[in-house]
Coordinates of C-alpha atoms in Angstrom, one line a residue:
Chain A
M1 CA 10.5 14.2 -39.8
S2 CA 7.7 12.0 -40.8
V3 CA 4.3 11.9 -39.2
A4 CA 4.8 8.3 -37.9
S5 CA 8.0 9.1 -36.0
V6 CA 6.3 12.1 -34.3
T7 CA 3.5 10.0 -32.9
L8 CA 6.0 7.4 -31.9
D9 CA 8.0 10.0 -30.0
S10 CA 4.9 11.4 -28.3
N11 CA 3.9 7.9 -27.5
R12 CA 7.2 7.2 -25.9
G13 CA 6.9 10.3 -23.8
R14 CA 3.5 9.2 -22.8
D15 CA 4.7 5.8 -21.9
R16 CA 7.3 7.4 -19.7
T17 CA 4.8 9.6 -17.8
D18 CA 2.5 6.7 -17.5
A19 CA 5.2 4.6 -16.0
R20 CA 6.2 7.4 -13.6
N21 CA 2.6 8.0 -12.6
D22 CA 2.1 4.3 -12.1
A23 CA 5.2 4.1 -9.8
L24 CA 4.0 7.2 -7.9
F25 CA 0.5 5.8 -7.5
R26 CA 1.9 2.5 -6.3
W27 CA 4.1 4.2 -3.7
A28 CA 1.2 6.4 -2.5
L29 CA -1.0 3.3 -2.1
R30 CA 1.8 1.4 -0.3
F31 CA 2.3 4.3 2.0
C32 CA -1.4 4.3 3.0
A33 CA -1.3 0.6 3.6
L34 CA 1.8 0.9 5.8
L35 CA -0.1 3.4 7.9
V36 CA -2.2 0.5 9.2
L37 CA 1.0 -1.1 10.5
A38 CA 2.2 2.3 11.8
A39 CA -1.1 2.8 13.7
L40 CA -0.7 -0.5 15.6
L41 CA 3.0 -0.1 16.2
G42 CA 2.5 3.5 17.2
A43 CA -0.3 2.6 19.7
A44 CA 2.1 0.1 21.4
L45 CA 5.1 2.4 21.4
S46 CA 3.4 5.6 22.4
T47 CA 1.6 4.0 25.4
L48 CA 4.9 2.3 26.4
W49 CA 6.6 5.7 26.2
G50 CA 3.8 7.5 28.0
G51 CA 3.8 4.9 30.8
R52 CA 7.6 4.5 31.0
E53 CA 7.9 6.1 34.5
V54 CA 5.7 3.5 36.0
L55 CA 6.5 0.5 33.8
F56 CA 10.3 0.8 34.1
G57 CA 10.3 2.5 37.5
D58 CA 8.2 -0.1 39.3
G59 CA 8.7 -3.1 37.1
W60 CA 6.9 -6.2 38.2
R61 CA 5.6 -4.5 41.3
F62 CA 3.3 -2.5 39.0
L63 CA 1.6 -5.7 37.9
T64 CA 1.4 -7.5 41.2
S65 CA 0.6 -4.7 43.7
A66 CA -3.0 -4.2 44.5
Q67 CA -2.4 -0.8 46.0
W68 CA -3.7 2.1 43.8
N69 CA -3.2 5.2 45.8
P70 CA -3.1 8.6 44.0
V71 CA -2.6 10.4 47.3
E72 CA 0.6 8.6 48.1
N73 CA 1.4 8.3 44.4
R74 CA 1.8 4.6 44.5
Y75 CA 0.3 2.5 41.7
G76 CA -0.3 -1.2 41.4
A77 CA -2.4 -2.5 38.6
W78 CA -3.6 -5.8 40.1
A79 CA -7.1 -4.6 41.0
P80 CA -7.9 -3.3 37.5
I81 CA -6.2 -6.4 35.9
Y82 CA -8.3 -8.7 38.1
G83 CA -11.5 -6.8 37.3
T84 CA -10.8 -7.0 33.5
L85 CA -10.0 -10.7 33.7
V86 CA -13.0 -11.6 35.8
T87 CA -15.6 -9.6 33.9
S88 CA -14.3 -10.9 30.6
L89 CA -14.3 -14.5 31.9
I90 CA -18.0 -14.1 33.1
A91 CA -18.8 -12.6 29.7
I92 CA -17.2 -15.6 27.9
V93 CA -18.9 -18.2 30.1
I94 CA -22.3 -16.7 29.4
A95 CA -21.8 -15.7 25.8
V96 CA -20.3 -18.9 24.4
P97 CA -23.3 -21.2 25.1
L98 CA -25.7 -18.5 24.1
S99 CA -23.8 -17.9 20.8
F100 CA -23.7 -21.6 20.1
G101 CA -27.4 -21.8 20.6
I102 CA -28.0 -18.9 18.3
A103 CA -25.8 -20.3 15.6
L104 CA -27.4 -23.7 15.9
F105 CA -30.8 -22.1 15.7
L106 CA -29.9 -20.0 12.7
T107 CA -28.2 -22.8 10.7
E108 CA -30.1 -26.0 11.7
I109 CA -33.4 -25.3 13.5
A110 CA -35.1 -22.1 12.2
P111 CA -37.2 -22.3 9.1
A112 CA -35.4 -20.6 6.1
W113 CA -37.7 -17.5 6.0
L114 CA -36.9 -16.7 9.6
R115 CA -33.1 -16.9 9.4
A116 CA -32.4 -13.6 7.6
P117 CA -34.6 -11.3 9.9
I118 CA -33.4 -12.9 13.1
G119 CA -29.8 -12.9 11.9
T120 CA -30.1 -9.2 11.2
G121 CA -31.6 -8.6 14.7
I122 CA -28.7 -10.3 16.4
E123 CA -26.2 -8.3 14.3
L124 CA -28.0 -5.1 15.3
L125 CA -26.8 -5.9 18.9
A126 CA -23.3 -5.2 17.6
A127 CA -24.3 -2.0 15.9
I128 CA -25.6 -0.4 19.2
P129 CA -22.9 2.0 20.4
S130 CA -21.3 1.0 23.7
I131 CA -22.2 4.2 25.4
I132 CA -25.9 3.1 25.1
Y133 CA -25.1 -0.3 26.6
G134 CA -23.5 1.7 29.4
M135 CA -26.5 3.9 30.0
W136 CA -28.9 1.0 29.8
G137 CA -26.7 -0.9 32.1
L138 CA -26.6 1.8 34.7
F139 CA -30.2 3.1 34.6
V140 CA -32.1 -0.1 33.7
F141 CA -30.1 -3.2 34.2
V142 CA -28.4 -2.3 37.6
P143 CA -31.7 -1.6 39.3
F144 CA -33.0 -4.9 37.8
M145 CA -30.1 -6.8 39.1
A146 CA -30.4 -5.2 42.5
A147 CA -34.1 -5.9 42.8
H148 CA -34.4 -9.4 41.3
V149 CA -31.1 -11.2 40.6
D150 CA -28.7 -10.3 43.4
P151 CA -31.0 -11.2 46.4
L152 CA -31.9 -14.4 44.6
L153 CA -28.2 -15.4 44.1
D154 CA -27.3 -14.4 47.7
A155 CA -30.1 -16.5 49.1
S156 CA -29.5 -19.6 46.9
L157 CA -25.9 -19.9 45.5
G158 CA -24.5 -17.7 48.3
R159 CA -25.5 -20.4 50.9
L160 CA -23.4 -23.1 49.2
P161 CA -20.0 -24.0 50.5
W162 CA -17.0 -23.0 48.4
I163 CA -18.6 -21.2 45.6
G164 CA -20.9 -19.4 48.0
T165 CA -18.4 -16.6 48.6
L166 CA -18.7 -15.7 44.9
F167 CA -22.3 -14.8 45.3
Q168 CA -22.6 -13.2 48.7
G169 CA -23.1 -9.6 49.2
P170 CA -25.5 -6.7 49.5
P171 CA -27.8 -6.3 46.5
L172 CA -26.1 -3.2 45.0
G173 CA -26.8 -4.1 41.4
L174 CA -23.4 -2.7 40.5
G175 CA -20.5 -5.0 40.3
L176 CA -18.4 -7.6 38.5
L177 CA -21.3 -9.9 37.7
T178 CA -23.4 -7.1 36.2
A179 CA -20.5 -5.9 34.1
G180 CA -19.9 -9.4 32.9
I181 CA -23.5 -9.9 31.8
V182 CA -23.6 -6.6 29.9
L183 CA -20.3 -7.6 28.2
A184 CA -21.8 -10.9 27.3
V185 CA -24.7 -9.3 25.5
M186 CA -22.2 -7.1 23.7
I187 CA -20.0 -9.9 22.4
V188 CA -22.7 -12.5 21.6
P189 CA -23.2 -11.0 18.1
F190 CA -19.5 -11.3 17.3
I191 CA -19.1 -14.9 18.5
S192 CA -22.4 -16.1 17.1
S193 CA -21.8 -14.6 13.6
V194 CA -18.4 -16.3 13.4
M195 CA -20.0 -19.6 14.5
R196 CA -22.9 -19.2 12.1
E197 CA -20.5 -18.4 9.2
V198 CA -18.3 -21.4 9.9
F199 CA -21.2 -23.8 10.5
Q200 CA -22.2 -23.0 7.0
T201 CA -18.9 -24.2 5.6
V202 CA -19.5 -27.7 6.8
P203 CA -20.0 -29.8 3.6
V204 CA -23.6 -30.7 3.2
R205 CA -22.8 -34.3 2.3
L206 CA -21.1 -34.8 5.7
K207 CA -24.2 -33.6 7.5
E208 CA -26.5 -35.6 5.3
S209 CA -24.5 -38.7 5.8
A210 CA -25.0 -38.4 9.5
Y211 CA -28.7 -37.7 9.1
A212 CA -28.9 -40.8 6.8
L213 CA -27.4 -42.9 9.6
G214 CA -30.2 -41.7 11.8
S215 CA -28.6 -38.9 13.8
T216 CA -30.7 -36.2 15.4
T217 CA -30.2 -32.5 14.8
W218 CA -28.3 -32.2 18.1
E219 CA -26.0 -35.2 17.3
V220 CA -25.2 -33.7 13.9
A221 CA -24.4 -30.3 15.5
W222 CA -22.4 -31.7 18.4
D223 CA -20.6 -34.7 16.7
I224 CA -20.2 -33.5 13.2
V225 CA -20.5 -29.7 12.8
L226 CA -18.6 -28.7 16.0
P227 CA -15.6 -31.0 15.6
Y228 CA -15.3 -30.0 11.9
T229 CA -15.3 -26.3 12.8
R230 CA -13.6 -26.5 16.2
Q231 CA -10.6 -24.3 15.4
A232 CA -12.6 -21.5 13.9
V233 CA -15.1 -21.6 16.8
I234 CA -12.2 -21.2 19.2
G235 CA -11.0 -18.3 17.0
G236 CA -14.5 -16.7 17.3
I237 CA -14.5 -17.1 21.1
F238 CA -11.1 -15.4 21.3
L239 CA -12.4 -12.6 19.0
G240 CA -15.2 -12.1 21.5
L241 CA -12.7 -12.2 24.4
G242 CA -10.6 -9.5 22.7
R243 CA -13.7 -7.3 22.5
A244 CA -14.6 -7.9 26.1
L245 CA -11.2 -7.2 27.4
G246 CA -11.0 -3.8 25.7
E247 CA -14.5 -2.6 26.1
T248 CA -14.8 0.6 28.1
M249 CA -18.1 2.4 28.2
A250 CA -20.3 -0.5 28.9
V251 CA -18.4 -1.6 31.9
T252 CA -17.4 1.8 33.3
F253 CA -20.9 2.7 34.5
V254 CA -21.8 -0.7 36.0
L255 CA -18.6 -1.7 37.7
G256 CA -18.8 0.8 40.5
N257 CA -15.1 1.9 40.2
A258 CA -13.8 0.5 43.5
Y259 CA -10.2 -0.6 43.9
G260 CA -10.9 -3.1 46.8
L261 CA -10.4 -6.7 45.9
T262 CA -13.3 -9.0 47.0
A263 CA -14.0 -12.6 46.2
S264 CA -17.7 -11.8 45.7
L265 CA -18.9 -11.2 42.1
L266 CA -21.7 -9.0 43.5
M267 CA -19.3 -6.4 44.8
P268 CA -18.1 -3.4 42.8
G269 CA -14.7 -3.5 41.2
T270 CA -12.8 -1.7 38.5
S271 CA -11.2 -2.7 35.2
I272 CA -8.3 -1.4 33.2
S273 CA -10.4 0.5 30.7
S274 CA -12.8 1.9 33.2
S275 CA -9.9 3.1 35.4
I276 CA -8.5 5.0 32.5
A277 CA -11.8 6.5 31.4
N278 CA -12.7 7.5 35.0
E279 CA -9.4 9.0 36.1
F280 CA -7.5 10.2 33.1
N281 CA -8.7 13.7 32.9
E282 CA -8.2 14.4 36.6
A283 CA -4.8 12.7 36.7
A284 CA -1.4 14.4 36.4
G285 CA 2.2 13.3 36.6
L286 CA 2.9 9.8 37.8
H287 CA -0.9 9.1 38.1
R288 CA -1.3 9.8 34.4
S289 CA 1.8 7.8 33.6
A290 CA 0.3 4.8 35.5
L291 CA -2.9 5.1 33.5
I292 CA -1.1 5.1 30.2
A293 CA 0.9 2.1 31.4
L294 CA -2.4 0.4 32.1
G295 CA -3.3 1.2 28.5
F296 CA -0.1 -0.4 27.3
L297 CA -0.9 -3.6 29.3
L298 CA -4.4 -3.7 27.9
F299 CA -3.1 -3.2 24.4
V300 CA -0.5 -6.0 24.7
V301 CA -3.1 -8.5 26.2
T302 CA -5.8 -7.8 23.6
F303 CA -3.2 -7.9 20.8
I304 CA -2.1 -11.4 21.9
V305 CA -5.7 -12.6 22.2
L306 CA -6.7 -11.1 18.9
L307 CA -3.6 -12.6 17.3
I308 CA -4.6 -16.0 18.4
A309 CA -8.2 -15.4 17.2
R310 CA -7.1 -14.3 13.7
W311 CA -4.6 -17.1 13.4
M312 CA -7.3 -19.7 14.1
L313 CA -9.8 -18.0 11.8
R314 CA -7.2 -17.6 9.1
S315 CA -6.4 -21.3 8.8
L316 CA -10.1 -22.0 8.4
Q317 CA -10.4 -19.5 5.5
R318 CA -7.5 -21.4 3.9
K319 CA -9.4 -24.7 4.3
A320 CA -12.6 -23.3 2.9
G321 CA -10.6 -21.8 0.0
K322 CA -9.2 -25.2 -0.8
A323 CA -12.4 -27.2 -0.5
Chain B
M1 CA -33.9 -51.4 25.4
S2 CA -33.5 -49.9 22.0
T3 CA -36.6 -47.8 22.4
R4 CA -35.2 -46.4 25.7
I5 CA -32.0 -45.3 23.9
H6 CA -34.1 -43.9 21.1
R7 CA -36.3 -42.0 23.5
R8 CA -33.3 -40.6 25.4
R9 CA -31.7 -39.4 22.1
H10 CA -35.0 -37.9 21.1
A11 CA -35.4 -36.1 24.4
K12 CA -31.9 -34.8 24.2
N13 CA -32.5 -33.5 20.7
I14 CA -35.7 -31.7 21.8
A15 CA -34.0 -30.2 24.8
A16 CA -31.2 -28.9 22.6
Q17 CA -33.5 -27.4 20.1
V18 CA -35.6 -25.7 22.8
L19 CA -32.5 -24.3 24.5
A20 CA -31.1 -23.0 21.2
S21 CA -34.4 -21.3 20.4
A22 CA -34.4 -19.9 24.0
A23 CA -30.9 -18.5 23.5
T24 CA -31.9 -16.8 20.3
L25 CA -35.0 -15.4 22.0
L26 CA -33.0 -14.2 25.0
A27 CA -30.6 -12.3 22.7
L28 CA -33.5 -10.7 20.8
A29 CA -35.1 -9.8 24.1
F30 CA -32.0 -7.9 25.2
L31 CA -32.1 -6.1 21.8
V32 CA -35.7 -5.1 22.2
W33 CA -35.2 -4.2 25.9
I34 CA -32.2 -1.9 25.1
L35 CA -33.9 -0.3 22.1
W36 CA -37.2 0.1 23.9
E37 CA -35.6 1.9 26.9
T38 CA -33.6 4.1 24.7
I39 CA -36.6 5.1 22.5
S40 CA -39.1 5.6 25.3
R41 CA -36.8 7.4 27.7
G42 CA -35.2 9.4 24.8
L43 CA -38.5 10.6 23.4
Q44 CA -39.5 12.1 26.7
A45 CA -36.7 14.6 26.6
I46 CA -36.6 15.4 22.9
G47 CA -37.8 18.9 22.3
I48 CA -36.8 22.1 20.5
S49 CA -34.4 23.2 23.2
L50 CA -32.4 20.0 22.7
F51 CA -31.3 21.3 19.3
T52 CA -31.2 25.0 20.1
K53 CA -29.6 25.3 23.5
I54 CA -26.0 24.4 24.5
T55 CA -24.8 22.3 27.4
A56 CA -23.7 25.4 29.4
Y57 CA -27.3 25.8 30.6
A58 CA -27.1 22.3 32.1
D59 CA -30.6 20.9 32.9
Q60 CA -32.2 24.0 31.3
G61 CA -30.2 23.5 28.2
G62 CA -29.9 21.1 25.3
L63 CA -27.2 19.4 23.3
A64 CA -26.8 21.9 20.4
N65 CA -23.0 22.3 20.8
A66 CA -22.6 18.5 21.2
I67 CA -24.5 17.8 18.0
V68 CA -22.6 20.4 16.0
G69 CA -19.3 19.1 17.6
S70 CA -20.1 15.5 16.8
A71 CA -20.9 16.5 13.2
I72 CA -17.6 18.4 12.8
I73 CA -15.5 15.7 14.4
D74 CA -17.1 12.8 12.6
A75 CA -16.9 14.6 9.3
M76 CA -13.2 15.3 9.8
A77 CA -12.6 11.7 10.9
I78 CA -14.2 10.2 7.8
A79 CA -12.5 12.8 5.6
L80 CA -9.2 11.5 7.0
S81 CA -9.9 7.8 7.1
A82 CA -11.9 7.4 3.8
P83 CA -9.1 8.4 1.3
I84 CA -6.4 6.6 3.3
G85 CA -8.5 3.5 3.8
V86 CA -9.6 3.3 0.2
M87 CA -6.0 3.7 -1.0
A88 CA -4.7 1.1 1.5
G89 CA -7.5 -1.3 0.5
A90 CA -6.6 -0.8 -3.2
Y91 CA -3.0 -1.5 -2.5
L92 CA -3.9 -4.8 -0.8
A93 CA -6.3 -5.9 -3.6
E94 CA -4.4 -4.7 -6.6
Y95 CA -0.7 -4.8 -5.7
A96 CA -0.4 -7.2 -2.8
R97 CA -3.1 -9.7 -3.3
S98 CA -0.8 -12.7 -2.6
T99 CA 2.4 -11.1 -1.3
R100 CA 3.7 -11.6 2.2
L101 CA 3.5 -7.9 3.0
G102 CA -0.2 -7.9 1.8
A103 CA -1.0 -10.9 4.0
T104 CA 0.7 -9.2 7.0
I105 CA -1.1 -5.9 6.6
R106 CA -4.4 -7.7 6.1
F107 CA -3.8 -9.7 9.2
L108 CA -2.9 -6.7 11.3
N109 CA -5.7 -4.7 9.9
D110 CA -8.1 -7.3 11.2
I111 CA -6.5 -6.9 14.7
L112 CA -6.8 -3.1 14.5
L113 CA -10.5 -3.7 13.7
S114 CA -11.1 -5.0 17.2
A115 CA -8.3 -3.2 19.1
P116 CA -9.6 -1.4 22.2
S117 CA -10.7 2.1 21.2
I118 CA -9.6 3.5 24.5
V119 CA -5.9 2.6 23.8
L120 CA -6.2 4.3 20.4
G121 CA -7.4 7.4 22.3
L122 CA -4.3 7.2 24.5
F123 CA -2.2 6.8 21.4
V124 CA -3.5 10.0 19.9
Y125 CA -3.2 11.7 23.3
V126 CA 0.5 10.9 23.4
I127 CA 1.3 11.7 19.7
V128 CA -1.0 14.7 19.1
V129 CA -2.3 16.3 22.3
L130 CA 1.0 16.2 24.3
P131 CA 3.2 17.6 21.4
M132 CA 0.5 20.2 20.6
T133 CA 0.5 21.3 24.2
A134 CA 4.3 21.6 24.2
V135 CA 4.5 23.5 20.9
T136 CA 1.8 26.0 21.8
N137 CA 2.9 26.4 25.4
G138 CA -0.5 25.1 26.6
T139 CA -2.7 27.5 24.6
T140 CA -3.9 24.5 22.5
T141 CA -4.2 21.2 24.4
F142 CA -7.2 18.9 23.6
S143 CA -8.6 19.6 20.2
A144 CA -11.3 18.5 17.8
L145 CA -8.5 17.6 15.4
A146 CA -7.0 15.1 17.9
G147 CA -10.5 13.7 18.4
S148 CA -11.0 13.2 14.7
I149 CA -7.7 11.5 14.3
A150 CA -8.6 9.1 17.1
L151 CA -11.9 8.3 15.4
A152 CA -10.3 8.0 12.0
L153 CA -8.1 5.2 13.5
I154 CA -11.3 3.4 14.4
G155 CA -12.9 3.9 11.0
L156 CA -9.8 3.1 9.0
P157 CA -9.6 -0.7 9.3
V158 CA -13.3 -1.0 8.4
I159 CA -12.7 0.9 5.1
V160 CA -9.5 -0.9 4.3
R161 CA -11.1 -4.3 4.7
T162 CA -14.3 -3.6 2.7
T163 CA -12.3 -1.9 -0.1
D164 CA -9.9 -4.8 -0.3
E165 CA -12.7 -7.4 -0.4
M166 CA -14.8 -5.4 -2.9
L167 CA -12.0 -4.8 -5.3
Q168 CA -11.1 -8.5 -5.2
L169 CA -14.7 -9.3 -6.3
V170 CA -14.3 -7.3 -9.5
P171 CA -13.8 -9.8 -12.3
S172 CA -10.3 -10.0 -13.6
T173 CA -11.6 -9.9 -17.2
L174 CA -12.3 -6.2 -16.6
R175 CA -8.7 -5.6 -15.6
E176 CA -7.4 -7.6 -18.6
A177 CA -9.7 -5.7 -21.0
A178 CA -8.6 -2.3 -19.7
L179 CA -4.9 -3.2 -19.7
S180 CA -5.1 -4.5 -23.2
L181 CA -6.3 -1.1 -24.3
G182 CA -3.1 0.3 -22.9
I183 CA -4.5 2.1 -19.8
P184 CA -2.0 2.7 -17.1
Q185 CA -2.6 0.8 -13.9
W186 CA -3.4 3.8 -11.8
K187 CA -6.1 4.9 -14.3
L188 CA -7.4 1.3 -14.4
T189 CA -7.6 1.2 -10.6
V190 CA -9.2 4.6 -10.1
Q191 CA -11.5 4.9 -13.1
V192 CA -12.4 1.3 -13.8
L193 CA -12.1 -0.9 -10.8
M194 CA -13.1 1.6 -8.1
R195 CA -16.1 2.6 -10.2
A196 CA -17.1 -1.1 -10.6
A197 CA -16.7 -1.6 -6.8
G198 CA -18.1 1.8 -6.0
S199 CA -21.1 0.8 -4.1
G200 CA -19.2 -1.7 -2.1
I201 CA -16.6 0.8 -1.1
L202 CA -19.3 3.3 -0.2
T203 CA -20.8 0.7 2.0
G204 CA -17.5 0.4 3.8
V205 CA -17.3 4.1 4.3
L206 CA -20.9 4.3 5.7
L207 CA -20.2 1.4 8.1
A208 CA -17.0 3.1 9.2
L209 CA -19.0 6.3 9.9
A210 CA -21.6 4.3 11.8
R211 CA -18.9 2.7 13.9
L212 CA -16.9 5.8 14.7
S213 CA -19.8 8.1 15.4
G214 CA -20.9 6.0 18.4
E215 CA -17.4 5.9 20.0
T216 CA -16.9 7.6 23.3
A217 CA -13.8 6.4 25.0
P218 CA -11.2 7.9 22.7
L219 CA -12.9 11.3 22.6
L220 CA -12.6 11.8 26.4
F221 CA -8.9 12.6 26.3
T222 CA -8.6 13.9 22.7
A223 CA -11.5 16.3 21.9
F224 CA -12.2 16.5 25.7
G225 CA -15.5 18.4 25.7
N226 CA -16.8 21.9 25.7
N227 CA -19.9 23.5 27.2
Y228 CA -20.0 26.1 24.5
M229 CA -20.2 26.2 20.8
A230 CA -16.9 25.6 19.1
F231 CA -16.1 25.4 15.4
G232 CA -12.3 25.5 15.2
P233 CA -10.5 22.3 14.7
L234 CA -7.9 23.3 17.3
E235 CA -10.5 24.1 20.0
K236 CA -11.8 21.7 22.6
M237 CA -15.0 20.5 21.2
A238 CA -18.1 18.9 22.7
S239 CA -19.5 15.7 21.1
L240 CA -22.7 13.7 21.7
P241 CA -21.1 10.6 23.2
A242 CA -18.8 12.6 25.5
A243 CA -21.7 14.8 26.6
I244 CA -23.8 11.7 27.3
Y245 CA -20.9 10.2 29.3
Q246 CA -20.7 13.4 31.4
Y247 CA -24.4 13.7 32.0
T248 CA -24.8 10.0 32.9
N249 CA -22.1 10.4 35.5
D250 CA -23.9 13.4 37.0
P251 CA -26.3 12.8 39.9
N252 CA -28.9 15.2 38.5
P253 CA -31.8 13.2 37.0
A254 CA -32.8 16.1 34.7
L255 CA -29.4 15.6 33.0
H256 CA -30.1 11.9 32.7
A257 CA -33.1 12.7 30.6
I258 CA -31.1 14.8 28.3
A259 CA -28.5 12.1 28.1
W260 CA -31.2 9.6 27.0
A261 CA -32.3 12.0 24.3
G262 CA -28.7 12.2 23.1
A263 CA -28.5 8.4 23.2
L264 CA -31.6 8.2 21.1
L265 CA -30.1 10.6 18.5
I266 CA -26.9 8.5 18.3
A267 CA -28.8 5.2 18.1
L268 CA -31.1 6.6 15.3
F269 CA -28.1 7.9 13.4
V270 CA -26.1 4.7 13.7
L271 CA -29.1 2.4 12.8
A272 CA -30.0 4.7 9.8
L273 CA -26.5 4.5 8.5
S274 CA -26.4 0.7 8.9
L275 CA -29.6 0.4 6.9
L276 CA -28.4 2.9 4.3
A277 CA -25.2 0.9 4.0
R278 CA -27.2 -2.3 3.4
T279 CA -29.4 -0.7 0.7
V280 CA -26.5 0.9 -1.1
F281 CA -24.8 -2.5 -1.1
A282 CA -27.9 -4.3 -2.3
R283 CA -28.5 -1.8 -5.0
G284 CA -24.9 -2.0 -6.2
K285 CA -25.2 -5.7 -6.4
T286 CA -28.3 -5.8 -8.5
S287 CA -27.1 -3.1 -10.9
H288 CA -23.9 -5.0 -11.4
D289 CA -25.5 -8.1 -12.8

């Protein structure tokens, strides 16, 4: 046997082990990537399974009934659903104009040297753990609302016909409005960073053309930048909405955990996530099943909202990639 | 006539600019307000006993067991999520860059990134805590392991996404050069590409740690809590966020003070990690060029 054929043989052996290792490696990586899918699917299926007694036992009544009564073992999810929707809606109504203002400031108004530090500051709001928002909300913001904001709203907006009922009530500080405001502060960094990012994708020549025609900064932002980025901006808003719907700790402390349904935003309420956090460890049997069923509902709703968000953001990335 | 229109447009522009600046100031004011309250109230309760005494002493105690518990649970969570996340990210970047499966996983990973953490806690409760209770006849129920799995699910998408993005940034000439030398693809991925993207991947792991270490909701029904020191992964274990949650719900103001000190510890840890991630990333960038 010649030397050359020996090395050729050993090379062939090595090729074979390399090929086998490559295949193994590829499968290991693919397995890990599929775990991401498994996590989402598992979260949906396991909460569906854990809440099956209530979800399949009560059907639609679980969604529409407002009676949540652990003593009689009857569970209707309308009060937590209502609380989740209302607090998230308040958060969006406050956070969207704020975020737009911030994005506008950081892309068009602020001098260049100020943009990076202020941008970092706004992003820090997203880094603060939600339990700290909750503590700050309960010990600092609730007393502030009770002392200054609630009485003011009750005396001014509360006197108006129609919308007055929204703002009437004792100055508790706790309640749907307070939770909505805390949520708004939490989601502002998410929405504003998406807006800021997409505002920067607007072609400079488009903006400069508008400026050359004599547009003001506001007109460029409102008539050029916003229409150009509309879809991604809506995606960013849905992203913030997804966050607000699922947020637990920040709202649990400031909502007041009350199952009564009231029209007033100044009254305590509950939300899906705070019901779960408050009651899960004391619950057993059907009560626990009802809480897991609430978790399933929350997961489905946030999944749909986030799906819309990512879909709208994805098509923008494509556009930016092409341009 | 034309001056009136001009004046009105000008006024509108000024108003918009003032409002936008005010919005930014308002958001920053909230940041300063929250940080200020956390720091000033937290500092008042920080002392030696916070680190030496356990929560069983209540208002005479500290958070020693919660600090140790958080360290153990967070370490296990990152040990679980980092390898899986890096491998999943490598799959997306190296094997599924433009396949339909890759696009689907990337898309769903972004959803997992903002999925409600409390539902992930329920998920782990159903698939880990309940079976564990059934298998051990109730001797093991809630456990640190379950808590760390829940937190790992929160850290995972962060790591997957950054690894994917960082590997995609590695120039393809590096891949071609290595492959032309006859290196098998797994070696290329592990020894060349991951090294080139190392600082970026590390940034992702640090950000994931920052994110999961502040999470509270999923721990409540997985690791539960414990008023005593615990070290075993199958024991109920205290954690800083869960202890803060418990103390904040308590009417005793002395416990509130301890909770603020705990909140300050978490805030410092998270902010330090975020800063560290930024510097690691910046340094990696400069050494690359």
